Coordinates of C-alpha atoms and ligand atoms in Angstrom, one line a residue:
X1 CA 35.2 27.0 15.6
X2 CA 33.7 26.9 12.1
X3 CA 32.1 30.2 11.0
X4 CA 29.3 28.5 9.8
X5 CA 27.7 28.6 13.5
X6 CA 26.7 32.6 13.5
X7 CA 23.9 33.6 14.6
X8 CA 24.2 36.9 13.3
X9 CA 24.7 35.9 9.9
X10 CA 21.8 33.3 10.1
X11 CA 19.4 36.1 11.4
X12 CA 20.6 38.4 8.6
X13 CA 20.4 35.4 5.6
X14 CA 16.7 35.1 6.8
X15 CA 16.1 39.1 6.1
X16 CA 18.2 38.5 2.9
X17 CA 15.3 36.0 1.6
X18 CA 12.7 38.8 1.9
X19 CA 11.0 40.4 -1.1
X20 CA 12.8 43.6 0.4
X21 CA 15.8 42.4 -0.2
X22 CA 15.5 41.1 -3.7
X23 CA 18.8 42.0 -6.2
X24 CA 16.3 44.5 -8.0
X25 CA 15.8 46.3 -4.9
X26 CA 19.3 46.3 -3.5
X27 CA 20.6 47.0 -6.8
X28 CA 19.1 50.3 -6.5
X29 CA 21.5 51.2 -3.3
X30 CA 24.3 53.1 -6.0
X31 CA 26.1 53.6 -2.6
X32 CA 25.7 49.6 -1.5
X33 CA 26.8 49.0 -5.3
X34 CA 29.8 51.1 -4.7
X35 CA 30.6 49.7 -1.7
X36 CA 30.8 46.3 -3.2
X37 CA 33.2 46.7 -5.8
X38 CA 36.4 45.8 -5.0
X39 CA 40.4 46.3 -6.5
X40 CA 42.8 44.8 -5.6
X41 CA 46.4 42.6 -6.5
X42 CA 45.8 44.3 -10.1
X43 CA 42.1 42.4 -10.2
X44 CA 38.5 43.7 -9.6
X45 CA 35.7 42.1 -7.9
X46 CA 32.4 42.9 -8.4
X47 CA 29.7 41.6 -5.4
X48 CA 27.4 43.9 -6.0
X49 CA 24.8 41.2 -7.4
X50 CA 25.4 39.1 -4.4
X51 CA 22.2 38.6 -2.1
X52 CA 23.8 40.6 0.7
X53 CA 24.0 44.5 1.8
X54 CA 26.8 46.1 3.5
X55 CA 26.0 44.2 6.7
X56 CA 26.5 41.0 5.7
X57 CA 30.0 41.7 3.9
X58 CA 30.6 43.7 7.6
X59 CA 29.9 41.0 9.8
X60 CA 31.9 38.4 7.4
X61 CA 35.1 40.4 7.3
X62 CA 34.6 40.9 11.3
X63 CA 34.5 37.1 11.4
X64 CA 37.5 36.6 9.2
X65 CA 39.1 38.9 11.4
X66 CA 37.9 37.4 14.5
X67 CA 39.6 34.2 13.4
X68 CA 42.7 35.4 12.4
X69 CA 42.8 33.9 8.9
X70 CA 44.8 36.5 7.4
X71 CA 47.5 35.5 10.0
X72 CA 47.0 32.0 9.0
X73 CA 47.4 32.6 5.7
X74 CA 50.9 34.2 6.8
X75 CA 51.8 31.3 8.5
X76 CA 51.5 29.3 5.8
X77 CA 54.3 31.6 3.6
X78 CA 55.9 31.5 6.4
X79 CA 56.4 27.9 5.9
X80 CA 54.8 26.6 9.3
X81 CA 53.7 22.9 9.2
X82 CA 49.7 24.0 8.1
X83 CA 49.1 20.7 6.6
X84 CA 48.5 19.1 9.7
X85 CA 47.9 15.6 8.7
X86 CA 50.4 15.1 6.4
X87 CA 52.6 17.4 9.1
X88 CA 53.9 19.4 6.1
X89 CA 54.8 22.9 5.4
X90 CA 52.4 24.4 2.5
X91 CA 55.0 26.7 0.1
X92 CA 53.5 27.0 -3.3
X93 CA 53.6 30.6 -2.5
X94 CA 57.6 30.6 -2.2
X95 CA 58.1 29.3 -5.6
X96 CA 57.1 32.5 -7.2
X97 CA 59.1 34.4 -4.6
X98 CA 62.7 32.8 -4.9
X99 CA 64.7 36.0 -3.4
X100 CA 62.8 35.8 0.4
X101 CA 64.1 32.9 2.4
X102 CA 61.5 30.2 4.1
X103 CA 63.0 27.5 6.3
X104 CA 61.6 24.1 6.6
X105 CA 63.3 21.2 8.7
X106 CA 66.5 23.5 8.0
X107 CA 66.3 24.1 4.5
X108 CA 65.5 27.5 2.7
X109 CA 63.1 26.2 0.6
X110 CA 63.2 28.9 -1.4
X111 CA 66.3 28.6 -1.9
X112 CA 66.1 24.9 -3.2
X113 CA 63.3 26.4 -5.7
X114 CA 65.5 28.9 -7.0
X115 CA 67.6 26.4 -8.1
X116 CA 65.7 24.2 -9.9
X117 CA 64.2 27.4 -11.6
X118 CA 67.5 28.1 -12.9
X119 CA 68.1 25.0 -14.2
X120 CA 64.6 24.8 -15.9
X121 CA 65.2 28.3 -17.4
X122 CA 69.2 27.0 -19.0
X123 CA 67.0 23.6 -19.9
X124 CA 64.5 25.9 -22.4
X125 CA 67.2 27.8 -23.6
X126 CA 69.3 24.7 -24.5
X127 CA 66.3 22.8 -26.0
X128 CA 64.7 26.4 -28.0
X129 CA 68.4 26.6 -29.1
X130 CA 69.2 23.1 -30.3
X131 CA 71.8 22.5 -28.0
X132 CA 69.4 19.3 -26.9
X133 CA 69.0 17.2 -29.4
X134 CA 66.9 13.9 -30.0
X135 CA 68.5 10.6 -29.9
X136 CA 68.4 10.6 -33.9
X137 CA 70.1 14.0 -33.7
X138 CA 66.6 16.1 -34.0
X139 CA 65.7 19.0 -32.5
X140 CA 62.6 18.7 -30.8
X141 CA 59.5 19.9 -32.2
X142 CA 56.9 19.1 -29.4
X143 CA 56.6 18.3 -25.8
X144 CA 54.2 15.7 -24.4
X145 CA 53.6 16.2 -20.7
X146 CA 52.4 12.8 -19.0
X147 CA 50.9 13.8 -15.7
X148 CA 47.2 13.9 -14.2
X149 CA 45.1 15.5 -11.8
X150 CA 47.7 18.3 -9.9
X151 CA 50.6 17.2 -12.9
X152 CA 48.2 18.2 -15.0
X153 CA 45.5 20.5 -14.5
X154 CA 47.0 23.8 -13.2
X155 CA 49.8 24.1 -16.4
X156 CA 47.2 23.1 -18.7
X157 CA 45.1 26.4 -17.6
X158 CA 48.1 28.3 -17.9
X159 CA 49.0 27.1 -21.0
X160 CA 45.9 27.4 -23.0
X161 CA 45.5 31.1 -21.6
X162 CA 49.1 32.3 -22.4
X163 CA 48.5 31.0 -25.9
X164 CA 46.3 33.8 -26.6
X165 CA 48.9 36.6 -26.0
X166 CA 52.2 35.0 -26.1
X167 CA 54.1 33.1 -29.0
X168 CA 54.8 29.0 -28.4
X169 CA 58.4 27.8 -28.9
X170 CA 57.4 23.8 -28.4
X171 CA 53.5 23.3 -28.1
X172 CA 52.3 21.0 -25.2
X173 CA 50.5 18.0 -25.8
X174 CA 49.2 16.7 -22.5
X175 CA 48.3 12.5 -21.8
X176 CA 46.6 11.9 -18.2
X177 CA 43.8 9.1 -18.4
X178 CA 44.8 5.5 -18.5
X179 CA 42.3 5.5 -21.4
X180 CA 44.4 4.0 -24.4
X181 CA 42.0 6.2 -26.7
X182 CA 44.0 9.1 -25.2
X183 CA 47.3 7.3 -25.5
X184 CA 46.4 7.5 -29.3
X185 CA 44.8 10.3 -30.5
X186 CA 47.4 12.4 -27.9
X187 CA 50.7 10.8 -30.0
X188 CA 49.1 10.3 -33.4
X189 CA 50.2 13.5 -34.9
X190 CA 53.5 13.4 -32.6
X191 CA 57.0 12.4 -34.4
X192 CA 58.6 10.2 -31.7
X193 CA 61.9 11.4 -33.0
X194 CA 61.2 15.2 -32.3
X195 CA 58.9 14.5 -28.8
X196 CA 59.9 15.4 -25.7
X197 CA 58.1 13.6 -22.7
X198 CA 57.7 15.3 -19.4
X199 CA 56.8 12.6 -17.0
X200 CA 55.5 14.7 -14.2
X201 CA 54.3 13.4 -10.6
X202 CA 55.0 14.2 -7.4
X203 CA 54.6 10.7 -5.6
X204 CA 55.6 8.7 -9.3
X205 CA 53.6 6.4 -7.9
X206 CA 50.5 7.2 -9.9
X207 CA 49.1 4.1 -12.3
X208 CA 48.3 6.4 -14.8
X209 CA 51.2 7.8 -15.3
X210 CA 53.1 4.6 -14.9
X211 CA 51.3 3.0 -17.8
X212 CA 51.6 6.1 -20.0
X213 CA 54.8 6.0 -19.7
X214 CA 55.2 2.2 -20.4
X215 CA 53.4 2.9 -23.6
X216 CA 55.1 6.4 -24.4
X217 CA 58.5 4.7 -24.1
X218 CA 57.5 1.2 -26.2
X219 CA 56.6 4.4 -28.7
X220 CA 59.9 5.6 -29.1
X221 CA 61.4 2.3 -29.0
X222 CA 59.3 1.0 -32.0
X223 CA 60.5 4.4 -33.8
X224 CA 63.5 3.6 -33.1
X225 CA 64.6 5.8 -31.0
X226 CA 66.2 5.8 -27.4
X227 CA 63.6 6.7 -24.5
X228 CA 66.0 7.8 -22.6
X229 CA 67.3 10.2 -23.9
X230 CA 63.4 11.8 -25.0
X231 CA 62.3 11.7 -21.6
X232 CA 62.2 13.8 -18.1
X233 CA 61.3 13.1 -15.1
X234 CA 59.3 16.1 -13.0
X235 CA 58.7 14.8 -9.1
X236 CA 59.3 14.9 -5.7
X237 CA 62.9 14.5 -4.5
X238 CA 63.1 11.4 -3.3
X239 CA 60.4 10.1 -5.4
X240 CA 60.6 6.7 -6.9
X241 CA 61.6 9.0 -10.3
X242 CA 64.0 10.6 -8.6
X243 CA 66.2 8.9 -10.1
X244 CA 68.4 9.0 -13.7
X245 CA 70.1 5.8 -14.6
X246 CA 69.3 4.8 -17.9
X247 CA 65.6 5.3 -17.2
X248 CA 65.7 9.5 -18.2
X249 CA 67.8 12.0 -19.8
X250 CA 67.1 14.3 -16.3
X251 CA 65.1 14.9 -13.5
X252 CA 63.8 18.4 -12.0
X253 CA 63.0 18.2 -8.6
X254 CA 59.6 19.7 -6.7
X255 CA 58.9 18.7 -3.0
X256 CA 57.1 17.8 -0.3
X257 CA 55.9 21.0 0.9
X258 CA 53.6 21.8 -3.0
X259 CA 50.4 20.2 -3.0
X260 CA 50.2 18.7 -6.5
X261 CA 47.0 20.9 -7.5
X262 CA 49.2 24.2 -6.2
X263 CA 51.9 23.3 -8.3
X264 CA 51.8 25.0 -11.3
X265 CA 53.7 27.6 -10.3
X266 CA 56.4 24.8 -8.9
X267 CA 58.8 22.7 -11.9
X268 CA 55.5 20.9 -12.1
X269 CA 54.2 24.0 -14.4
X270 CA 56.8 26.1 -15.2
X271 CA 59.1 23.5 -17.0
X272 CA 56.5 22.5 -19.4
X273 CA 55.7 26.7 -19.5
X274 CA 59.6 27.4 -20.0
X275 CA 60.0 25.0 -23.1
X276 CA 56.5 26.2 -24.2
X277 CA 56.8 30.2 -23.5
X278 CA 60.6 30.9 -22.9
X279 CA 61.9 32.0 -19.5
X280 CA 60.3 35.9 -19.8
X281 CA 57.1 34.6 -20.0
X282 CA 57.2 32.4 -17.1
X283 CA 59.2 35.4 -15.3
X284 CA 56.1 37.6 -15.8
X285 CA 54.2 35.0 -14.5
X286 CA 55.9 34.4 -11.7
X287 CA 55.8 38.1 -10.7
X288 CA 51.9 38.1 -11.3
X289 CA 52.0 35.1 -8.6
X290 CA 53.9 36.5 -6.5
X291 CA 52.0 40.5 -6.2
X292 CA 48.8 38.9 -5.5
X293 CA 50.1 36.7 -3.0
X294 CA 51.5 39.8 -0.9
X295 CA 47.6 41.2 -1.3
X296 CA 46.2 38.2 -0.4
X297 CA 48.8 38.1 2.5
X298 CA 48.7 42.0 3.3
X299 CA 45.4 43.2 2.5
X300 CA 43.3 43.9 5.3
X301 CA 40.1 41.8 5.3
X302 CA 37.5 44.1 4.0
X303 CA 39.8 45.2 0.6
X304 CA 41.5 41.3 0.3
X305 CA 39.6 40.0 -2.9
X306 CA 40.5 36.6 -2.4
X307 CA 39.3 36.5 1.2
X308 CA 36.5 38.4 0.3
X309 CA 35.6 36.0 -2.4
X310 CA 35.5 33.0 0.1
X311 CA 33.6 35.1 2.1
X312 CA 30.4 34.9 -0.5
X313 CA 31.8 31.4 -0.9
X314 CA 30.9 30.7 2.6
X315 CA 27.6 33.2 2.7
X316 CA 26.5 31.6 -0.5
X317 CA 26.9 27.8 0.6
X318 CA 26.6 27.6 4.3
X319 CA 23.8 30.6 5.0
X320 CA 21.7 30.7 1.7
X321 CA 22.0 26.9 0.6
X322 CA 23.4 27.0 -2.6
X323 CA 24.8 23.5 -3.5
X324 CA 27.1 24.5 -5.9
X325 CA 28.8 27.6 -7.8
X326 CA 29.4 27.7 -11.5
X327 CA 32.7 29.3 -12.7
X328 CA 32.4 31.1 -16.1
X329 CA 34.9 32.8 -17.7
X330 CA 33.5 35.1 -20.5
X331 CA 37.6 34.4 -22.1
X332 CA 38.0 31.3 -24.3
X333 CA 41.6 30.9 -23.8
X334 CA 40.1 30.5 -19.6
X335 CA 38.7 27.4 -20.1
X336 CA 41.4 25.0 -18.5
X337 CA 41.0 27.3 -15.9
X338 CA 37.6 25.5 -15.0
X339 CA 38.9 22.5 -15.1
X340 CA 41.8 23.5 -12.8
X341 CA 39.3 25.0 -10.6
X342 CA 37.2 21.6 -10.2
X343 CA 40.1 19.9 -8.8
X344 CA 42.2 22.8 -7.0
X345 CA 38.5 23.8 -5.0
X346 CA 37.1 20.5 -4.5
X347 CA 39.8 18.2 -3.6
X348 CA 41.0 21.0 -1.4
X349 CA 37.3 21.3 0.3
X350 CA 35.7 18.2 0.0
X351 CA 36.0 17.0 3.5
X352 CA 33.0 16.1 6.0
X353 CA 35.3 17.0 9.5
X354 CA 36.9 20.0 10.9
X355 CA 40.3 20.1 11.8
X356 CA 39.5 19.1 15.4
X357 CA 38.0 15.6 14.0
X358 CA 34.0 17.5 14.8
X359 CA 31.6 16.1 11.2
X360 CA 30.3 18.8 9.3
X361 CA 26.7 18.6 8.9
X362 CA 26.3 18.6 4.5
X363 CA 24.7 21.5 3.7
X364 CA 27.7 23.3 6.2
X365 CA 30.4 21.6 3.5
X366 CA 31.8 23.2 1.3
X367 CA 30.5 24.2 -2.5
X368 CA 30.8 22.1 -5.2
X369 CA 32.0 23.6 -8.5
X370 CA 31.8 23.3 -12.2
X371 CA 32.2 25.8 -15.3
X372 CA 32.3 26.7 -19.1
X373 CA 32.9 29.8 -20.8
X374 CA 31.2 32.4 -22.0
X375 CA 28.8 32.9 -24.5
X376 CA 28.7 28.9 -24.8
X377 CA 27.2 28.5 -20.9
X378 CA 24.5 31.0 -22.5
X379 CA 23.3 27.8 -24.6
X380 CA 24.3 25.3 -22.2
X381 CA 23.2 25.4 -18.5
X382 CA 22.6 28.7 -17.9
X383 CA 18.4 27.5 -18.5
X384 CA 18.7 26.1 -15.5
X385 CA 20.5 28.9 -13.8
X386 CA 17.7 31.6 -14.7
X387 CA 13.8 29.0 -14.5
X388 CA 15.3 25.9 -12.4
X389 CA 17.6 25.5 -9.1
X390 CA 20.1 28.2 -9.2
X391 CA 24.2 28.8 -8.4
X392 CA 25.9 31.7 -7.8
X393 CA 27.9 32.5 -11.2
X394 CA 31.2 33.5 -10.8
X395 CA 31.9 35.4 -13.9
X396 CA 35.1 36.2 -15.3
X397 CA 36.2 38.8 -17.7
X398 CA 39.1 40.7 -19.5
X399 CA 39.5 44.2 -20.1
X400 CA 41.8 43.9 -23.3
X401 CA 40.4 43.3 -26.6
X402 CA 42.3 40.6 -28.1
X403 CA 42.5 40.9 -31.9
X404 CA 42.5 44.8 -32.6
X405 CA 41.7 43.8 -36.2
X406 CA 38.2 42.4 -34.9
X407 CA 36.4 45.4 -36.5
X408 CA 32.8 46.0 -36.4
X409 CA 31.3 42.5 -37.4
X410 CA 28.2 43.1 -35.2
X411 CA 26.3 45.7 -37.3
X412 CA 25.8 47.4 -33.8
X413 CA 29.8 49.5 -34.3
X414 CA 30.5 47.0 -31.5
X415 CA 33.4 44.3 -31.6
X416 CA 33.3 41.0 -30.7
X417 CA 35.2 41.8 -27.5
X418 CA 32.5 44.7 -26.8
X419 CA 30.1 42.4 -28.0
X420 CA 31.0 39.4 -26.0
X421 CA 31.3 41.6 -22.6
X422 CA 27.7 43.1 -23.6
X423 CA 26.8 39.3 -23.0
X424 CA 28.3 38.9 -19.5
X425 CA 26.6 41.8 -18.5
X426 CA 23.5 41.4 -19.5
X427 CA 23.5 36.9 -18.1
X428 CA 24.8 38.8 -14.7
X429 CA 21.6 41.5 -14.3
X430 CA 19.4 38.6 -15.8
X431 CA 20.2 36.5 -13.2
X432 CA 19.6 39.5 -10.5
X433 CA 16.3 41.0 -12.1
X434 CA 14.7 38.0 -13.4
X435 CA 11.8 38.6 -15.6
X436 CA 8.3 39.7 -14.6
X437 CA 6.1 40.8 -17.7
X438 CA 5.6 37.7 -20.5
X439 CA 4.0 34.4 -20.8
X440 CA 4.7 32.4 -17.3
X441 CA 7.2 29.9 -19.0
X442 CA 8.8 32.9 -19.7
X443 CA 9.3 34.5 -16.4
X444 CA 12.3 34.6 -14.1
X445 CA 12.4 35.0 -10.7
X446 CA 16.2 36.6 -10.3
X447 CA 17.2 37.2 -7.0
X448 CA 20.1 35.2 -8.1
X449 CA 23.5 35.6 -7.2
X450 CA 26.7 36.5 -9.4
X451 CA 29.7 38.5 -8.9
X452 CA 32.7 39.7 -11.9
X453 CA 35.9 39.0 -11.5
X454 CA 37.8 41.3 -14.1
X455 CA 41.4 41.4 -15.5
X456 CA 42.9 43.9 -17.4
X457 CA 44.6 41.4 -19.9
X458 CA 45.4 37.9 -20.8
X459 CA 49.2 37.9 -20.2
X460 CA 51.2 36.1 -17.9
X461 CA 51.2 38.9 -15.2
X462 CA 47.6 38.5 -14.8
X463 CA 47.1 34.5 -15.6
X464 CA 49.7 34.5 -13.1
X465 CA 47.4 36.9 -10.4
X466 CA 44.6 34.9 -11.5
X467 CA 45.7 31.4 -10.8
X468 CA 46.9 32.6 -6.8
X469 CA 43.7 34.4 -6.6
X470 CA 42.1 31.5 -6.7
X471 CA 44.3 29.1 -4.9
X472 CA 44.4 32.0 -1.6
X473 CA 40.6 31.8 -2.2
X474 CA 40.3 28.2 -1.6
X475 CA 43.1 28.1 1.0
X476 CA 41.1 31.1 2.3
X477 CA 37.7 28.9 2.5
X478 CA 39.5 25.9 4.6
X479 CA 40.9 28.1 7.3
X480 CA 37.2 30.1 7.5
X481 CA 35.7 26.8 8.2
X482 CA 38.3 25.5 9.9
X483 CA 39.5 22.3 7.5
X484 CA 42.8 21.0 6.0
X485 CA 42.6 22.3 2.5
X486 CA 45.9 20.4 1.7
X487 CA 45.2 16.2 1.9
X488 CA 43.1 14.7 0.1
X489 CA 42.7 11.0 1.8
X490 CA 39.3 10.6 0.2
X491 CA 40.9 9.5 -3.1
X492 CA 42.4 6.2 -1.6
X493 CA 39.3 4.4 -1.2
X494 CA 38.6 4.2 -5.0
X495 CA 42.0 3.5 -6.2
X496 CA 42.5 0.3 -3.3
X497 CA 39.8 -1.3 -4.8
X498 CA 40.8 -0.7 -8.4
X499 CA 44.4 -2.2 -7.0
X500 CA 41.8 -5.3 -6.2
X501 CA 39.9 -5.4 -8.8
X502 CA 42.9 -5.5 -11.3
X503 CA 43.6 -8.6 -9.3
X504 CA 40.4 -10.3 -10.0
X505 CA 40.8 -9.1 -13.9
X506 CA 44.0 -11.1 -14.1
X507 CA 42.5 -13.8 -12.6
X508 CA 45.9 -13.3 -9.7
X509 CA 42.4 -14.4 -7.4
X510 CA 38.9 -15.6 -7.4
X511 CA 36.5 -13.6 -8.6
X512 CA 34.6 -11.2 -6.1
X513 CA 31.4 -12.0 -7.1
X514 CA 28.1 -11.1 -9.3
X515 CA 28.6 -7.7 -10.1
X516 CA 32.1 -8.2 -11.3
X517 CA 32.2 -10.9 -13.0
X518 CA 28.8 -9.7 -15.2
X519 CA 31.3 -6.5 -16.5
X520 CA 34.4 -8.9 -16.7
X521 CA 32.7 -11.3 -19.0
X522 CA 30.9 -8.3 -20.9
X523 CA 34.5 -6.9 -21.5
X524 CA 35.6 -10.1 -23.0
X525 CA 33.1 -10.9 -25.1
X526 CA 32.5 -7.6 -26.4
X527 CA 28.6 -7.6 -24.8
X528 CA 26.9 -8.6 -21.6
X529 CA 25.8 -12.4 -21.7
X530 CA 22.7 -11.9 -22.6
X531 CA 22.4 -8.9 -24.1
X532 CA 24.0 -11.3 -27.5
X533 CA 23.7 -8.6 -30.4
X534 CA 21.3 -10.6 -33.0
X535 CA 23.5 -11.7 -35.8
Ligands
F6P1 O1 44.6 11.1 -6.8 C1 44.7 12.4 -6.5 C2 46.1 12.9 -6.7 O2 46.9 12.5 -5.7 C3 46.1 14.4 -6.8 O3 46.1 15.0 -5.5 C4 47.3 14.7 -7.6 O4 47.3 16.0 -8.1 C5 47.2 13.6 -8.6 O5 46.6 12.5 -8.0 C6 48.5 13.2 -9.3 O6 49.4 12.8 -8.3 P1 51.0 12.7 -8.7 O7 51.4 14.1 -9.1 O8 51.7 12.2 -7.5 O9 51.1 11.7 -9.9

């Protein structure tokens, strides 16, 4: 049964909405402060600004318990078929853990990762070293990674954090939307003859990336160069890519059992990271995978930060209301990492029924979840986080300066990095205390909920903690309330009609009426019929 049904917990997020209760007073509780600050998998978690006391984080972590998620979450590494619908085994987690054997349908999947890891790792070497050469006999300069959504999303986060810390051998250039804009301002500072193109999807029967890579290769053509040999193909075995002919120079194989937006750690990410980064890099990344899977696996409920964070996930959405949560990393080389997040939480926990086919009323469904970083949230949204409807912040931060060089530009004998985390401390009480004394447009209520998710540095150990932190924290909020956090069959609907609509565009049949006709027309002529601009 779904946890969201407690009685408990809705008899203690009724005291929690007491003026006795408010942040400022809890805050006071150094002991409940304590007790809410969490280590663990080489992170920290701060709760202690959550609208809860020791109780509530008891009674959660007895429910989680209760449930048996942490055994579900084994199961999964394990490789037992979790993904009921699709009957599939769920093994993201065994492509950062090549030495420990998983079978599935007979194979050691871990095995069959391994291997394509090795070959990704003598691929980069080959291509950093010149040994894989253009068709003109270049070396190549840049990689362009055609993919979108789960091809796209996690490597990009990855990518743009290890930037910051780690030096780039060929820089990524990524091409998702069908949007020709994109097409164009993503290849106009490209030379064809020094591109590489990743064409990465698991089904490789995505439109986007079909197109792109209709346009991609009528790009190296025109330059006169031979697509083949500038392109690879990153998918499923199987796939309708898996295949070489005279179509790619190579193809690297992912499968089944990885969800496409819990695949960056799979050849989905770390071929595009090896070219990028070298084979070290995306070692150490790996490993930082790999530790905080074992916490989030091992750990027992009340120290497990990922579990505990869908805890507050659940507690903020399903007992106190809150809509939505905003992720904010106070780190501008996170930013992907929001991005990532939007698709990895919500196409993982947008669903309306449990597993047993019961509806889940709407405010019992999971969060919605959106972000920017730090400071430029600050003079964004956050207005409406402190005076209008609120969301639990989810802050993130980094204990590492970047740039010792950043000397004291503040006036204050603080750096930037001091200065910046002076910021995230002081949004995170804001939100908590509010503000009582000033003119009323100027007060804030508070009482508003944030926790601080802190790592000690930006390199690929901890991207690579970070990024399974928070795909065992989503996993984590599917099996608490008892959903498939691996299908995502809502997406369907919308493409099936686009497959229509494209029919009516080519005029292949009759128009479907009114309302598409009136954009048709308006696309042709360059305005809507009568809506002529005045000459
Ligand atoms: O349409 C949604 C989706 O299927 C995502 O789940 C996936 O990450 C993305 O499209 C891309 O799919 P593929 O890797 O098969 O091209």
């Amino acid at each position: 049964m779904p946890i969201f049904h407690d009685k408990k917990l809705k008899n203690l997020s009724l005291k929690m909405k007491e003026p006795a209760f408010h942040l400022r007073s809890l805050l006071q509780d150094k002991e409940r402060c304590a007790a809410l600050f969490y280590e663990g998998g080489g992170l920290y978690l701060d709760l202690c600004r959550q609208n809860m006391n020791s109780e509530v984080m008891v009674t959660l972590t007895e429910k989680a318990r209760e449930r048996g998620v942490r055994q579900s979450f084994q199961d999964m590494m394990a490789g037992l078929k979790v993904n009921a619908s699709e009957k599939r085994a769920v093994l993201h987690t065994a492509a950062r853990n090549p030495g420990a054997p998983v079978w599935v349908d007979g194979n050691d999947a871990a095995a069959m990762l391994a291997t394509v890891l090795r070959k990704i790792f003598a691929f980069a070497d080959a291509a950093h070293n010149g040994e894989i050469l253009g068709s003109a006999g270049n070396r190549f300069s840049h990689v362009l990674v055609v993919g979108i959504g789960g091809s796209r999303l996690g490597t990009e986060a990855v990518y743009e954090a290890l930037k910051a810390r780690h030096p780039v051998w060929l820089p990524l250039v990524f091409l998702s939307t069908i949007d020709p804009n994109a097409f164009y301002l993503q290849t106009r500072e490209l030379n064809p003859k020094t591109t590489l193109v990743l064409v990465v999807s698991k089904s490789f029967t995505t439109r986007e990336v079909a197109m792109n890579q209709k346009m991609v290769r009528n790009w190296l053509k025109n330059s006169g160069v031979e697509p083949s040999d500038h392109m690879i193909h990153v998918t499923a075995k199987g796939s309708p890519g898996d295949c070489k002919q005279d179509i790619c120079r190579d193809v690297f194989h992912m499968f089944e059992f990885i969800g496409g937006r819990y695949s960056a750690s799979s050849a989905v990410g770390t071929l595009p990271l090896s070219l990028a980064f070298g084979k070290d890099v995306v070692e150490r990344f790996l490993a930082g995978c790999r530790e905080m899977d074992a916490h989030a696996a091992q750990a027992p409920e009340e120290k497990n930060l990922p579990l505990l964070a869908a805890l507050c996930d659940i507690w903020n959405g399903e007992y106190l209301g809150f809509p939505a949560f905003v992720m904010v990393p106070y780190a501008a080389p996170l930013l992907f990492f929001s991005f990532h997040m939007q698709q990895l939480y919500m196409e993982s926990l947008g669903k309306g029924q449990t597993l047993s086919g019961q509806p889940i009323p709407p405010e019992k469904q999971a969060m919605l979840c959106f972000g920017h970083i730090g400071t430029d949230a600050q003079h964004s949204f956050f207005q409406m986080l402190h005076q209008g409807r609120g969301a639990p912040v989810e802050f993130i931060g980094v204990l590492n300066s970047p740039l010792e060089a950043c000397a004291d530009v503040s006036g204050h004998g603080l750096t930037p990095h001091e200065e910046l985390w002076s910021n995230l401390l002081a949004q995170a009480d804001a939100f908590a205390l509010g503000r009582r004394e000033g003119r009323p447009e100027q007060l804030c209520p508070g009482n508003r909920p944030s926790s601080i998710l802190t790592l000690r540095d930006l390199d690929a150990n901890h991207i690579g903690r970070l990024l399974a932190y928070l795909e065992a924290r989503t996993v984590y909020v599917g099996l608490l309330k008892d959903i498939n956090p691996f299908d995502q069959f809502g997406v369907e609907n919308g493409k099936t009609l686009a497959a229509d609509l494209r029919k009516h565009f080519s005029g292949e049949v009759p128009s479907s009426g009114e309302r598409v006709e009136t954009y048709l027309n308006a696309l042709r002529q360059g305005f809507f019929r009568d809506q002529e601009p005045k000459r």
